């Protein structure tokens, strides 16, 4: 015997219109489109009702995605589904160097080595970057920035 549904989805006409209009927009991401389609598939008030497995198969997503989408809809409603909430610790948020800072470090690395040194080292670049940039940057970050452009310090 199947377990009873924990979350029941019953959309109003306005919510259905909102979901369909979000799906039609060109700027809508694939994730949001999939979420909207999953909720429309599982809606009990309009049209055909699919099971979670059928919805996962037709939308080419896994069962966890369907379950998480249904839970998200029941907790946050339409707003939760139609918006992507990026984590504060995402890659862009954690970046120390933007393009301008990277360009400044590359410019320093291409300049002649300081007096008493035969070449630039990551530690020397780190000290120079503290002076040139407002944000202190570690030697590892500088090394990654130089590695991206295949810059060799030797």
Coordinates of N, CA and C in Angstrom, one line a residue, residues 14 24 26 50 52 61 65 80 102 119 124:
X14 N -4.9 31.9 -11.0 CA -3.8 33.0 -11.1 C -2.4 32.4 -10.9
X24 N 7.3 30.8 -20.1 CA 7.4 31.3 -21.5 C 8.6 32.3 -21.7
X26 N 12.1 34.2 -22.0 CA 13.3 33.7 -22.5 C 14.4 33.7 -21.5
X50 N 0.0 13.7 -12.5 CA 1.0 12.7 -12.6 C 1.6 12.3 -11.3
X52 N 4.9 11.3 -8.8 CA 6.2 11.9 -8.7 C 7.1 11.3 -9.7
X61 N 14.4 14.8 -14.7 CA 15.1 15.1 -13.4 C 15.0 13.9 -12.5
X65 N 14.7 15.9 -6.9 CA 14.4 17.2 -7.4 C 12.9 17.4 -7.3
X80 N 9.0 31.0 -4.0 CA 10.1 30.1 -3.7 C 10.5 29.3 -5.0
X102 N 43.2 41.3 -10.7 CA 44.0 40.3 -11.4 C 44.9 41.0 -12.4
X119 N 64.2 37.6 -9.6 CA 62.9 37.4 -10.2 C 61.8 37.6 -9.1
X124 N 56.9 37.9 -2.8 CA 57.2 39.3 -3.2 C 56.0 39.9 -3.8

